[in-house]
Amino acid sequence: MKKTLTAIALALAVATPAMAELNVPNLSYRTGAYAANGIPYADGFNDYFTLLNERDGGIGGEKVAVPECETAYNTEKGVECYEATKGDGALVYNPLSTGITYQLIPKVTADGITLYTPGYGRTSAANGKVFANVFNYPANYWDGASIIIKDILSQNGDNIQGKKIALVYHNSAYGKEPIRTLQELAKKHGFEFVEVPVDHPGQEQKSQWLQIRRDKPDYVIMYGWGVMNAVAIQEAVNIKYPMDHFYGIWWSGSENDVLPAGDGANGYKMISFHGTGGDYPVYADLKQYVYDAGKAAGDGSNPGNVLYSRGMYAAMTISEAIRKAQELAGTSAVNPAQVRDGFEALNLTEERLTELGLPGFAQPISASCADHGGPGTAMIFQWDAAAKKWNQASDWIAADTDVIDPLVAEDSAAFASENNIAERCN
Amino acid sequence: MFYREAGDFKTSYVDDSQTFPIKFDRWRYYAVLAVAFGVVPFLINDYWANAVFVPFLIYSIAAIGLNILVGYCGQVSLGTGGFMAVGAYACYKLMTAFPEVSILIHVLLAGGITAGVGVLFGLPSLRIKGFYLAVATLAAQFFLVWLFNKVPWFYNYSASGQISAPERTILGHAVTGAQTTAQAKYLFCLVILFGLAWLARNLTRGTVGRKWMAIRDMDIAAEIIGVNPLTTKLSAFAISSFYIGIAGALFFSVYLGAVEVGEAFGIQKSFLILFMVIIGGLGSIFGSFAGAAFLVLLPVLLKNILVGQLGWATDLAAHIELMIVGALIVIFLIAEPHGMAQLWRLAKEKLRLWPFPH
């Protein structure tokens, strides 16, 4: 009996993975209604850290451990994953879900861990004066809405007075985020704004697209995710909506979303805060150290696509912030508080991106105590159905800060007063 | 052997009608209470509270509530998620409107408000039964979720439509908000669950419960012997919704801290709690606990074994987990259609006679 118990105890001890110095959990989802988009993102995230471990021996000589935890985009499971992983010294969380982000904002603030939400999450977390532990650079939902409107303006000679613009959105916290901004922009530019909500998970959109066919908006903007995107693009094709007047936010513009609609999706536009495609020099290293070594995450079919690039973008920013933290702290074994300082002091330059093998992949970021939101810029991409690739259709466009900044200040002030938070950085 | 009745004599009606007439059962119950109140709070950490105990306690409250309606009174309901949402949003509005009032009072008031809404949606039960009533309550589910998504007043006009619980304290200890300790969360939910379970047990074995069961078993016969179907059915809806509303309020304020109505209180939640009641055992308080434990704890346990110990890929583990839980539900219901409570009852019967069966 005693022998058996010892054997079991030994087996448990062996089964527990060895503690790495840098722990960056990946709260991913590879199951459920949002899996099609969650898988490539998680693969990109894991592969980039695998590359750092294999090629450079980690960050600053410390190996990075990326334990994965399945959330299925479900907030309860997300909380479970957070609690399950934080005990191992987790440095940064990136849950890729606005719902889970809202759960975690108070928790990470209490636990002193960083929450990094590139392009999603709570928009007003861009205000570092209130949200000390949350970072959402390089761009947020409100920037996205403003950038799309700017592109529409440039298509119409800066005058969209009297035009009708519809927002097809996922009827959740995520989809509702841009409404305030678009209302303000509608006032400023004099266009008519129509809201068209789609309920989770979004497979049923017939009535919404009937409404669009009847209303004939000049432009349609989509804030969708998961299965909703592909269905919306197919429905738009069905009602013969002109694809080049149909814009998706960065979460509504992956290959998964446009491929099912075939040639009909040709000309569909989306915005992105990073480049896409497999032409960056870093892919040579990825091929050598990760794919060919048989260490790739998932089934290996995703490299180069939009969401894979975005997972890689998140991993790259996190690793650069950790590097900065190591530099500031003077030690390679950084703790969560030091990593938070690293995020706040992050200065990602064009030269550094070129060094990393990602020239022109992203915009430079220089964060500060008050600025956790980054430059707020993105590019427009257009889908070429024949070549099955995204073509860049614009240069970097900056958001309209005159409209966004007051909204961020207002929303974060409301959060601060609800939660008795004193402003920092003054 | 284990459940010895020999020498356990009752000399009064009070003794004879107690909840646990067998001494061993009674001691076991005291032992469970002693561990729950006296031992667990000293051992609990954030993981055990947030991933295991708090959801289990809250789902138990919801399952007891639904069991009162479905198991004891025979009124099938698919509106549980919607009623939990009423509890959560009522609690949120009360918390933000009256910050100086104790959170305990807000939680109870949220239950009261849900009871009112439950009665409203229970009115059709006077005319329709069974599947038809299930559809009517399903309408409540969809209507309530739509309402909380549509009307910005309910979420205080926040940009995203999320509601988040500000910090509230009891006797100087935070029970909601980020600073809450695992102990405070656990004990707050445990005290409420203990009170509500005790109340439910006593309601169901008194006049009120007998009336519910009479209506469940045969409503016409019940009416003939003098049970008023109006008050009986509506009281079942009111009390059931009260429990479910409290579960919703705790789910939002103590467990998650921020919710979004469609995701947290969708139709999935209604099904989940109905499954808890069916698997645990209709018309049994213990069954509500067993069902909640089965559906809350088993997936977490399987995840920890498959991913944590065996090191399987997370997506493979998630799919296998669904298959295992699904298969177990089917096997359970084939082996014992009356649920886990009936299995437990049979085991007790057998142990009382063991080793001398008839």
Coordinates of C-alpha atoms in Angstrom, one line a residue, chain A residues 21-23 62 89 91 321-339:
Chain A
E21 CA 11.0 31.5 -14.9
L22 CA 8.7 33.4 -17.2
N23 CA 5.1 32.2 -17.2
E62 CA 14.9 32.8 -19.4
G89 CA 3.5 33.1 -11.2
L91 CA 3.0 37.5 -15.7
A321 CA 7.5 44.4 -22.8
I322 CA 9.1 41.5 -20.7
R323 CA 12.5 42.4 -22.3
K324 CA 12.0 46.0 -21.3
A325 CA 11.0 44.9 -17.8
Q326 CA 14.2 42.8 -17.5
E327 CA 16.2 45.8 -18.6
L328 CA 14.5 48.1 -16.1
A329 CA 14.7 45.6 -13.2
G330 CA 18.3 44.5 -14.0
T331 CA 17.3 40.9 -13.6
S332 CA 16.1 38.3 -16.1
A333 CA 13.8 36.6 -13.6
V334 CA 11.1 39.4 -13.5
N335 CA 8.0 39.3 -11.4
P336 CA 4.5 40.5 -12.4
A337 CA 5.0 44.0 -10.9
Q338 CA 8.2 44.5 -12.9
V339 CA 6.5 43.2 -16.1

